[in-house]
Coordinates of N, CA and C in Angstrom, one line a residue:
M1 N 0.8 -1.3 0.0 CA 0.1 -0.1 0.0 C 0.9 1.3 0.1
Y2 N 1.8 1.2 1.0 CA 2.7 2.5 1.0 C 3.5 2.6 -0.3
N3 N 4.0 1.4 -0.8 CA 4.6 1.4 -2.0 C 4.0 2.1 -3.2
G4 N 2.7 1.7 -3.3 CA 1.8 2.2 -4.3 C 1.7 3.6 -4.2
E5 N 1.5 4.1 -3.1 CA 1.4 5.6 -2.7 C 2.6 6.4 -3.3
Q6 N 3.8 5.7 -2.8 CA 5.0 6.4 -3.3 C 5.2 6.5 -4.7
R7 N 4.8 5.3 -5.4 CA 5.0 5.4 -6.8 C 4.0 6.4 -7.5
I8 N 2.9 6.6 -7.0 CA 1.9 7.6 -7.6 C 2.4 9.1 -7.3
S9 N 2.9 9.2 -6.1 CA 3.3 10.6 -5.7 C 4.6 11.1 -6.4
A10 N 5.4 10.2 -6.6 CA 6.7 10.4 -7.2 C 6.8 11.3 -8.4
P11 N 6.0 10.9 -9.5 CA 6.0 11.7 -10.7 C 5.3 13.2 -10.6
T12 N 4.4 13.2 -9.6 CA 3.7 14.6 -9.5 C 4.5 15.5 -8.6
C13 N 5.4 15.0 -7.9 CA 6.2 15.9 -7.0 C 7.0 17.1 -8.0
P14 N 7.8 16.5 -9.0 CA 8.6 17.5 -9.7 C 7.6 18.3 -10.5
Y15 N 6.5 17.9 -10.9 CA 5.5 18.5 -11.8 C 5.0 19.7 -10.9
L16 N 4.7 19.5 -9.7 CA 4.1 20.5 -8.7 C 5.1 21.6 -8.5
L17 N 6.5 21.1 -8.5 CA 7.6 21.9 -8.2 C 7.6 22.9 -9.4
R18 N 7.6 22.4 -10.5 CA 7.8 23.2 -11.8 C 6.6 24.2 -11.9
C19 N 5.5 23.7 -11.6 CA 4.3 24.7 -11.6 C 4.5 25.9 -10.7
L20 N 5.0 25.4 -9.3 CA 5.2 26.5 -8.4 C 6.2 27.4 -8.9
L21 N 7.4 26.9 -9.5 CA 8.4 28.0 -9.9 C 7.7 28.8 -11.1
L22 N 7.0 28.2 -11.9 CA 6.5 29.0 -13.1 C 5.5 30.2 -12.6
Y23 N 4.8 29.7 -11.5 CA 3.8 30.7 -10.9 C 4.6 31.8 -10.3
H24 N 5.5 31.5 -9.5 CA 6.4 32.4 -8.8 C 7.1 33.4 -9.8
F25 N 7.5 32.8 -10.9 CA 8.1 33.6 -11.9 C 7.1 34.7 -12.4
L26 N 5.9 34.1 -12.8 CA 4.9 35.0 -13.4 C 4.5 36.1 -12.5
V27 N 4.3 35.8 -11.1 CA 4.0 36.7 -10.2 C 5.1 37.9 -10.1
K28 N 6.4 37.5 -10.1 CA 7.4 38.4 -10.0 C 7.5 39.3 -11.2
M29 N 7.2 38.7 -12.4 CA 7.1 39.3 -13.7 C 6.0 40.5 -13.5
Q30 N 4.7 40.1 -13.2 CA 3.6 40.9 -13.0 C 3.9 42.0 -12.0
L31 N 4.6 41.8 -10.9 CA 4.9 42.8 -9.9 C 5.8 43.9 -10.5
S32 N 6.9 43.5 -11.3 CA 7.8 44.2 -12.0 C 7.1 45.2 -12.9
L33 N 6.2 44.6 -13.7 CA 5.4 45.4 -14.7 C 4.6 46.5 -14.0
W34 N 4.0 46.0 -12.8 CA 3.2 46.9 -12.1 C 4.0 48.2 -11.6
T35 N 5.3 47.9 -11.1 CA 6.1 49.0 -10.6 C 6.6 49.8 -11.8
I36 N 6.8 49.3 -12.9 CA 7.3 50.1 -14.1 C 6.0 51.2 -14.4
M37 N 4.8 50.5 -14.6 CA 3.7 51.2 -14.8 C 3.4 52.4 -13.8
L38 N 3.6 52.0 -12.6 CA 3.3 52.9 -11.5 C 4.4 54.1 -11.6
N39 N 5.6 53.7 -11.9 CA 6.7 54.8 -12.0 C 6.5 55.7 -13.1
N40 N 6.0 55.2 -14.1 CA 5.7 56.1 -15.3 C 4.3 56.8 -15.1

């Protein structure tokens, strides 16, 4: 049972991490765009 759980969660972990990194990058880009727009 535990082995099956591990096998299922193994591929999803890097995928989640990648999504998180992408989301973080998008948020940072959005914030920088906001600051540029506010400064102008």
